[in-house]
Each structure stands twice: as C-alpha cells, then as structure tokens.
mmCIF file of C-alpha atoms and ligand atoms in Angstrom:
data_model
loop_
_atom_site.group_PDB
_atom_site.id
_atom_site.type_symbol
_atom_site.label_atom_id
_atom_site.label_comp_id
_atom_site.label_asym_id
_atom_site.label_seq_id
_atom_site.Cartn_x
_atom_site.Cartn_y
_atom_site.Cartn_z
ATOM 1 C CA MET A 255 90.143 -18.479 108.337
ATOM 2 C CA ILE A 256 91.909 -14.670 107.749
ATOM 3 C CA ASP A 257 95.796 -15.409 107.444
ATOM 4 C CA ALA A 258 97.336 -11.756 109.361
ATOM 5 C CA ASP A 259 100.398 -11.892 107.479
ATOM 6 C CA ASN A 260 98.058 -12.817 103.906
ATOM 7 C CA ASN A 261 95.697 -10.074 104.563
ATOM 8 C CA PRO A 262 98.205 -7.490 107.358
ATOM 9 C CA HIS A 263 94.694 -4.842 109.080
ATOM 10 C CA ALA A 264 94.856 -1.193 107.879
ATOM 11 C CA GLU A 265 96.639 1.164 109.877
ATOM 12 C CA LEU A 266 93.990 3.915 111.016
ATOM 13 C CA ILE A 267 94.954 6.941 111.296
ATOM 14 C CA ARG A 268 94.148 9.822 113.369
ATOM 15 C CA VAL A 269 95.243 13.840 111.550
ATOM 16 C CA PRO A 270 93.882 16.788 112.456
ATOM 17 C CA ALA A 271 93.194 19.789 110.964
ATOM 18 C CA LEU A 272 91.213 23.098 110.974
ATOM 19 C CA ASP A 273 88.843 23.753 114.312
ATOM 20 C CA ASP A 274 87.188 20.468 114.026
ATOM 21 C CA ASN A 275 87.975 18.798 110.925
ATOM 22 C CA TYR A 276 89.618 15.294 111.101
ATOM 23 C CA ILE A 277 91.338 14.075 108.466
ATOM 24 C CA TRP A 278 92.069 10.511 108.858
ATOM 25 C CA LEU A 279 94.624 8.048 106.951
ATOM 26 C CA LEU A 280 94.569 4.986 106.044
ATOM 27 C CA ARG A 281 97.229 3.594 105.409
ATOM 28 C CA ASN A 282 98.396 -0.808 103.621
ATOM 29 C CA PRO A 283 100.543 -2.543 106.012
ATOM 30 C CA SER A 284 101.719 -4.715 103.550
ATOM 31 C CA SER A 285 101.526 -2.717 100.565
ATOM 32 C CA GLN A 286 102.446 0.841 101.599
ATOM 33 C CA ALA A 287 99.994 1.955 100.172
ATOM 34 C CA ILE A 288 97.684 5.046 101.813
ATOM 35 C CA ALA A 289 94.779 7.092 101.202
ATOM 36 C CA VAL A 290 94.077 10.340 102.880
ATOM 37 C CA ILE A 291 90.724 10.621 103.780
ATOM 38 C CA ASP A 292 88.695 14.438 103.360
ATOM 39 C CA PRO A 293 91.285 16.827 103.048
ATOM 40 C CA GLY A 294 90.379 19.801 103.992
ATOM 41 C CA GLU A 295 94.053 21.327 103.726
ATOM 42 C CA ALA A 296 97.008 20.344 103.085
ATOM 43 C CA GLU A 297 99.314 21.662 105.799
ATOM 44 C CA PRO A 298 98.522 18.735 108.410
ATOM 45 C CA VAL A 299 99.056 15.994 106.287
ATOM 46 C CA MET A 300 101.957 17.087 104.273
ATOM 47 C CA ARG A 301 103.808 16.925 107.865
ATOM 48 C CA TRP A 302 102.539 13.484 108.602
ATOM 49 C CA CYS A 303 104.460 12.492 106.007
ATOM 50 C CA ASP A 304 107.597 14.263 106.696
ATOM 51 C CA ASP A 305 107.964 13.274 110.202
ATOM 52 C CA HIS A 306 106.792 9.474 109.152
ATOM 53 C CA HIS A 307 108.862 9.475 105.601
ATOM 54 C CA ALA A 308 105.616 8.259 103.803
ATOM 55 C CA SER A 309 104.260 8.597 100.680
ATOM 56 C CA LEU A 310 100.141 8.732 100.352
ATOM 57 C CA THR A 311 98.910 7.088 97.118
ATOM 58 C CA GLU A 312 95.559 8.411 96.513
ATOM 59 C CA VAL A 313 92.920 11.040 97.884
ATOM 60 C CA ILE A 314 89.332 10.219 98.361
ATOM 61 C CA ASN A 315 86.378 12.912 99.287
ATOM 62 C CA THR A 316 82.584 11.772 101.038
ATOM 63 C CA HIS A 317 81.659 15.299 99.455
ATOM 64 C CA HIS A 318 81.909 18.545 98.151
ATOM 65 C CA HIS A 319 82.229 20.882 100.965
ATOM 66 C CA GLY A 320 85.546 23.252 101.268
ATOM 67 C CA ASP A 321 86.519 21.552 104.427
ATOM 68 C CA HIS A 322 86.938 17.975 103.294
ATOM 69 C CA ILE A 323 87.996 18.896 100.091
ATOM 70 C CA ALA A 324 90.581 22.140 100.074
ATOM 71 C CA GLY A 325 93.943 20.435 100.163
ATOM 72 C CA ASN A 326 93.028 17.846 97.063
ATOM 73 C CA ALA A 327 95.189 20.621 94.727
ATOM 74 C CA ALA A 328 98.081 20.288 96.937
ATOM 75 C CA VAL A 329 98.185 16.411 98.328
ATOM 76 C CA MET A 330 97.615 15.097 94.027
ATOM 77 C CA GLU A 331 100.255 17.712 92.673
ATOM 78 C CA ARG A 332 103.099 16.040 95.775
ATOM 79 C CA PHE A 333 102.696 12.396 95.086
ATOM 80 C CA GLY A 334 101.378 13.044 91.374
ATOM 81 C CA ILE A 335 98.118 10.915 92.791
ATOM 82 C CA SER A 336 94.560 9.872 92.152
ATOM 83 C CA LEU A 337 90.848 11.523 92.975
ATOM 84 C CA THR A 338 88.336 8.834 94.046
ATOM 85 C CA ALA A 339 84.982 11.712 94.549
ATOM 86 C CA PRO A 340 80.982 10.775 93.737
ATOM 87 C CA ALA A 341 80.491 11.409 89.806
ATOM 88 C CA SER A 342 77.527 13.095 90.649
ATOM 89 C CA GLU A 343 80.106 16.144 92.502
ATOM 90 C CA THR A 344 82.188 16.961 88.839
ATOM 91 C CA ALA A 345 80.460 20.594 89.218
ATOM 92 C CA ARG A 346 82.125 21.102 92.613
ATOM 93 C CA ILE A 347 85.304 18.629 92.744
ATOM 94 C CA ASP A 348 87.862 19.153 90.421
ATOM 95 C CA HIS A 349 90.397 17.257 89.076
ATOM 96 C CA ILE A 350 88.465 13.425 89.464
ATOM 97 C CA SER A 351 90.052 10.484 88.487
ATOM 98 C CA HIS A 352 87.235 8.150 90.399
ATOM 99 C CA MET A 353 84.415 8.883 90.248
ATOM 100 C CA VAL A 354 82.434 6.508 92.321
ATOM 101 C CA LYS A 355 77.780 5.665 93.020
ATOM 102 C CA GLU A 356 76.028 3.776 95.083
ATOM 103 C CA GLY A 357 77.437 -0.073 95.291
ATOM 104 C CA ASP A 358 80.267 0.745 93.246
ATOM 105 C CA HIS A 359 83.397 -2.122 94.331
ATOM 106 C CA ILE A 360 86.439 0.425 94.367
ATOM 107 C CA THR A 361 89.443 -0.098 96.548
ATOM 108 C CA ILE A 362 90.731 2.027 98.947
ATOM 109 C CA ALA A 363 94.536 1.457 99.786
ATOM 110 C CA GLY A 364 93.938 -2.154 98.788
ATOM 111 C CA PHE A 365 91.142 -3.931 100.395
ATOM 112 C CA SER A 366 87.934 -3.723 99.652
ATOM 113 C CA ALA A 367 85.514 -1.065 99.471
ATOM 114 C CA GLU A 368 81.744 -0.790 98.936
ATOM 115 C CA VAL A 369 80.361 3.007 98.003
ATOM 116 C CA ILE A 370 76.780 3.895 99.335
ATOM 117 C CA GLU A 371 74.827 6.787 98.545
ATOM 118 C CA THR A 372 74.287 9.218 101.304
ATOM 119 C CA PRO A 373 72.527 11.880 100.428
ATOM 120 C CA GLY A 374 71.058 14.857 102.979
ATOM 121 C CA HIS A 375 73.912 16.440 104.654
ATOM 122 C CA THR A 376 74.929 17.226 100.820
ATOM 123 C CA THR A 377 73.274 16.099 97.650
ATOM 124 C CA GLY A 378 75.902 14.261 95.814
ATOM 125 C CA HIS A 379 77.152 12.148 100.225
ATOM 126 C CA VAL A 380 78.673 9.252 99.766
ATOM 127 C CA ALA A 381 80.159 6.904 102.324
ATOM 128 C CA PHE A 382 82.308 3.877 101.309
ATOM 129 C CA TYR A 383 82.585 0.565 103.851
ATOM 130 C CA LEU A 384 85.245 -1.658 103.980
ATOM 131 C CA PRO A 385 84.210 -4.746 105.290
ATOM 132 C CA ASP A 386 87.003 -6.822 106.274
ATOM 133 C CA CYS A 387 90.309 -4.029 106.473
ATOM 134 C CA PHE A 388 90.426 -4.291 110.482
ATOM 135 C CA GLY A 389 90.487 -8.262 109.615
ATOM 136 C CA ASP A 390 86.931 -9.521 111.546
ATOM 137 C CA HIS A 391 84.928 -6.298 111.450
ATOM 138 C CA GLY A 392 85.104 -3.525 108.879
ATOM 139 C CA LEU A 393 85.193 0.345 108.851
ATOM 140 C CA LEU A 394 83.193 2.500 108.184
ATOM 141 C CA ILE A 395 84.005 5.656 106.683
ATOM 142 C CA ALA A 396 80.902 7.630 107.587
ATOM 143 C CA GLY A 397 82.195 11.703 106.239
ATOM 144 C CA ASP A 398 79.344 14.055 107.341
ATOM 145 C CA THR A 399 76.536 11.463 107.268
ATOM 146 C CA LEU A 400 77.033 10.307 111.133
ATOM 147 C CA PHE A 401 79.269 11.456 113.991
ATOM 148 C CA SER A 402 79.016 10.614 117.875
ATOM 149 C CA MET A 403 75.539 10.597 119.270
ATOM 150 C CA GLY A 404 74.684 12.561 116.146
ATOM 151 C CA CYS A 405 74.287 13.263 112.640
ATOM 152 C CA GLY A 406 75.550 16.207 109.884
ATOM 153 C CA ARG A 407 73.075 19.147 109.303
ATOM 154 C CA VAL A 408 70.528 18.680 106.259
ATOM 155 C CA PHE A 409 72.005 21.740 103.851
ATOM 156 C CA GLU A 410 71.093 20.048 100.299
ATOM 157 C CA GLY A 411 69.221 16.592 100.854
ATOM 158 C CA SER A 412 65.436 16.504 102.326
ATOM 159 C CA MET A 413 64.871 15.053 105.625
ATOM 160 C CA GLN A 414 63.296 11.735 104.082
ATOM 161 C CA ASP A 415 66.956 11.896 102.395
ATOM 162 C CA MET A 416 69.019 11.871 105.530
ATOM 163 C CA TRP A 417 67.689 10.196 107.100
ATOM 164 C CA SER A 418 67.096 6.797 104.374
ATOM 165 C CA SER A 419 71.016 7.705 104.249
ATOM 166 C CA LEU A 420 71.038 7.209 108.365
ATOM 167 C CA ALA A 421 68.902 4.924 108.220
ATOM 168 C CA LYS A 422 71.135 3.020 104.837
ATOM 169 C CA LEU A 423 73.541 2.965 107.351
ATOM 170 C CA ARG A 424 72.364 1.169 110.761
ATOM 171 C CA ASP A 425 72.193 -1.670 108.576
ATOM 172 C CA LEU A 426 75.888 -2.302 108.215
ATOM 173 C CA PRO A 427 76.905 -5.344 111.188
ATOM 174 C CA ASP A 428 77.977 -2.739 115.270
ATOM 175 C CA ASP A 429 81.179 -4.211 115.382
ATOM 176 C CA THR A 430 82.128 -1.580 111.914
ATOM 177 C CA LEU A 431 84.518 0.646 113.401
ATOM 178 C CA VAL A 432 83.611 4.799 111.788
ATOM 179 C CA CYS A 433 85.777 7.459 111.487
ATOM 180 C CA CYS A 434 83.535 11.182 111.184
ATOM 181 C CA GLY A 435 84.760 13.802 109.735
ATOM 182 C CA HIS A 436 84.083 15.972 112.952
ATOM 183 C CA GLU A 437 84.551 16.009 116.669
ATOM 184 C CA TYR A 438 81.588 17.057 117.679
ATOM 185 C CA THR A 439 80.244 14.321 120.376
ATOM 186 C CA ALA A 440 80.331 16.454 123.547
ATOM 187 C CA SER A 441 77.962 18.746 121.748
ATOM 188 C CA ASN A 442 75.866 15.646 120.608
ATOM 189 C CA ALA A 443 75.798 14.202 123.873
ATOM 190 C CA ARG A 444 74.427 17.506 125.753
ATOM 191 C CA TYR A 445 72.152 17.976 123.039
ATOM 192 C CA VAL A 446 71.080 13.756 123.837
ATOM 193 C CA ALA A 447 71.565 13.874 127.294
ATOM 194 C CA GLN A 448 67.584 16.088 127.015
ATOM 195 C CA LEU A 449 65.593 14.343 125.359
ATOM 196 C CA GLY A 450 64.119 12.599 128.285
ATOM 197 C CA TRP A 451 65.470 9.334 125.871
ATOM 198 C CA ASN A 452 66.784 7.271 128.281
ATOM 199 C CA PRO A 453 68.180 3.963 126.001
ATOM 200 C CA PRO A 454 69.752 1.262 128.182
ATOM 201 C CA GLU A 455 73.423 2.172 127.657
ATOM 202 C CA LEU A 456 72.779 5.632 127.213
ATOM 203 C CA ALA A 457 73.539 7.222 130.030
ATOM 204 C CA THR A 458 77.424 4.863 130.396
ATOM 205 C CA GLN A 459 77.710 6.354 127.083
ATOM 206 C CA LEU A 460 77.290 10.479 128.390
ATOM 207 C CA ALA A 461 79.742 9.403 130.883
ATOM 208 C CA ALA A 462 82.225 7.781 128.391
ATOM 209 C CA ILE A 463 81.883 10.890 126.840
ATOM 210 C CA ALA A 464 82.392 12.703 128.853
ATOM 211 C CA LYS A 465 85.727 11.704 130.570
ATOM 212 C CA ALA A 466 86.921 11.190 127.409
ATOM 213 C CA THR A 467 86.323 16.152 126.962
ATOM 214 C CA ALA A 468 87.919 16.582 130.256
ATOM 215 C CA SER A 469 90.953 15.101 128.888
ATOM 216 C CA GLN A 470 90.454 16.142 125.552
ATOM 217 C CA THR A 471 90.890 12.704 123.957
ATOM 218 C CA PRO A 472 88.890 11.803 120.696
ATOM 219 C CA THR A 473 85.785 10.065 121.222
ATOM 220 C CA VAL A 474 86.355 9.032 117.211
ATOM 221 C CA PRO A 475 86.805 6.699 115.136
ATOM 222 C CA PHE A 476 83.773 5.098 117.592
ATOM 223 C CA SER A 477 81.687 1.563 117.665
ATOM 224 C CA LEU A 478 78.289 1.181 115.192
ATOM 225 C CA GLY A 479 77.144 -1.037 116.896
ATOM 226 C CA LEU A 480 76.717 2.025 119.943
ATOM 227 C CA GLU A 481 75.225 3.804 118.353
ATOM 228 C CA LYS A 482 72.896 2.229 117.778
ATOM 229 C CA ALA A 483 71.825 1.623 121.120
ATOM 230 C CA THR A 484 72.273 5.736 122.458
ATOM 231 C CA ASN A 485 72.119 7.258 118.737
ATOM 232 C CA PRO A 486 69.110 9.127 118.987
ATOM 233 C CA PHE A 487 69.026 10.362 114.464
ATOM 234 C CA LEU A 488 69.668 5.886 114.086
ATOM 235 C CA ASN A 489 66.249 5.709 116.260
ATOM 236 C CA ALA A 490 64.186 8.114 114.747
ATOM 237 C CA ASP A 491 61.643 4.663 114.031
ATOM 238 C CA ASP A 492 62.174 3.834 117.781
ATOM 239 C CA ALA A 493 58.521 4.440 119.207
ATOM 240 C CA GLY A 494 60.379 5.440 122.917
ATOM 241 C CA LEU A 495 62.203 8.510 121.230
ATOM 242 C CA ALA A 496 58.637 9.613 119.575
ATOM 243 C CA GLU A 497 57.181 9.434 122.983
ATOM 244 C CA ALA A 498 60.432 11.289 125.030
ATOM 245 C CA LEU A 499 60.723 13.028 122.137
ATOM 246 C CA ALA A 500 56.171 14.579 121.866
ATOM 247 C CA SER A 501 55.764 15.466 125.503
ATOM 248 C CA HIS A 502 59.988 17.025 126.030
ATOM 249 C CA ILE A 503 58.630 19.511 122.965
ATOM 250 C CA ASP A 504 55.508 22.327 124.729
ATOM 251 C CA GLY A 505 51.719 22.149 123.719
ATOM 252 C CA ASP A 506 51.067 21.488 120.809
ATOM 253 C CA ALA A 507 54.334 18.179 118.962
ATOM 254 C CA PRO A 508 54.375 19.605 115.478
ATOM 255 C CA PHE A 509 54.930 15.765 113.968
ATOM 256 C CA ALA A 510 53.148 12.380 114.339
ATOM 257 C CA SER A 511 54.825 10.724 116.546
ATOM 258 C CA HIS A 512 55.316 7.708 115.082
ATOM 259 C CA ASP A 513 55.958 9.256 111.545
ATOM 260 C CA PRO A 514 60.425 8.332 111.780
ATOM 261 C CA VAL A 515 60.857 11.255 109.321
ATOM 262 C CA ALA A 516 59.008 13.205 110.535
ATOM 263 C CA VAL A 517 61.093 12.529 114.388
ATOM 264 C CA PHE A 518 64.038 12.850 113.114
ATOM 265 C CA THR A 519 63.140 16.397 111.257
ATOM 266 C CA ALA A 520 61.430 17.625 115.322
ATOM 267 C CA LEU A 521 65.146 16.242 116.368
ATOM 268 C CA ARG A 522 66.946 17.827 113.760
ATOM 269 C CA GLN A 523 65.992 21.140 114.051
ATOM 270 C CA GLY A 524 66.153 20.485 118.551
ATOM 271 C CA LYS A 525 69.518 19.719 117.200
ATOM 272 C CA ASP A 526 70.519 23.307 115.234
ATOM 273 C CA ASN A 527 68.605 25.897 117.931
ATOM 274 C CA PHE A 528 70.512 23.660 120.616
ATOM 275 C CA ARG A 529 72.545 26.624 121.990
ATOM 276 C CA GLY A 530 74.204 23.695 125.359
HETATM 277 ZN ZN1 LIG B 20 80.736 19.090 105.443
#
C-alpha cells in the first residue's frame, strides 16, 4: 500500500528542443529534486528553470549523440550538478560523475532506477527504468532506443543488438509510461500503416495518432502496453508480422520469415528507406 503523502509521485515535464527532440525533467515533489534527461541544448532548459524559479539537481544521459548531450556543460556549470551517463562512453561524453552499466541500481531525483543497457542505436546506449516513481506504475526513459510506433536507427550496433535491446524493454510491465528522445510518431505511423500488418489495436492507435498529429498534440510519453500491441519493432517474432512483411516485399523476400532478427532487419531497413 503506497502512502501518497510519503511517496509523492514523480512529475514528468516535457521540454521541446531543437527540431524534434524532447528533453525531459523529472521532479520529485517531496524534495524538489529535478533531474534533466538528455539536454541536447541548454537554452530551453534554462528558460524553464527561470520561468519556474527552479534549480536542477542532476543530469542524466542515455547516449552520446550531440542532440542529447550538447547542453550538459552549461547546465552542470549553472547549477553545480553531477552527470550520470553510460560507463562505456567516457571517451565520447565529457565530465561523467557517475558511470552506469547494466543492472546498476541508482536513484534519479530520489526515485529508484535500474540501468538497462540497450545497444543498437549506439553501442553504449542505456535506458533507465523507474519502477515506482508514479506509485502504482513505472517510467521508462528510453532515449533513442524505443519510439512510439518505431525505434531508433541502428547506427553503431548490429540489428541483433537492437532487437535484443527492444526485447528487453518489452519485458517491462504493460502499465509502464515511456518517454523517448524524439517526436517521430507521425512518420512512424505512416510507415506502419502500409505494412499490411493488422493486430487488433492498431487501427485505433493509428486513428489516435492521426488526431494528435492534426492538432499538434505531443504523443510522448506513451504506454508501453499499447506499444507491445501495435509497434512492429517490438513484434519481430510475431508470425503474423513476418507473413505480412514477406508478402509486402516484392519478389524474393530478403529474409527467412520466422527469424526475428531477419524480420527486424527488414523492418528497420524498410523504415530507413521509407518516404511517406
Ligand atoms: Zn541518438
């Protein structure tokens, strides 16, 4: 039984940045601790702090890309705070105070968090799972590994790496809320809509995304349970998806239809080349 007075829930704040990035702030209302996650630029974070008379207490990075870390130094200097980032990225992320790796248990804004290594988008990418920061359900800080209806591009790791990373995230509870690094949902949904894969909840999900897109309403954070049901990148081992893809791709299908890594590879490469 959770006592709401003694265990106030986290507050998650979305700060749009650059073209389509989201910087996240996680605030603990009992301590006023505020973690900033992946500050790809400092200015919008500073403005939020000024507007709210707030101070940040820590910086968290999921991976080394500039659109996730370029604001680190300015934010750390202004507030005199530490940086938590992947242990394997000391050569590519400066001034890491707390190095983390698979299975580490840390706190973020005072909430317990587990580190999950998710190589694929980059070799050193990590996600953070906070099982009880909303009381009866958790938060996944997914960085550029999992997007709504999509996943990150596979820049450094292998397709096997990325599929294994997504399969790990899929094991988290359905009621987990997910925040990720980009608003790519509309493009992802256009790609998914033409795959010929029709799980029961997909039509409703696509309609909801179309409505949000039309009104320029952010689609992140989102429910992991709904993604498990409708995101093909979390379903590369689904026979129905494999069959849809095999018939969707002309001529000699470039994958053995029941090998999840081959299905995932075809899906990811299809999205990389998709212009819709
Ligand atoms: Zn990235």
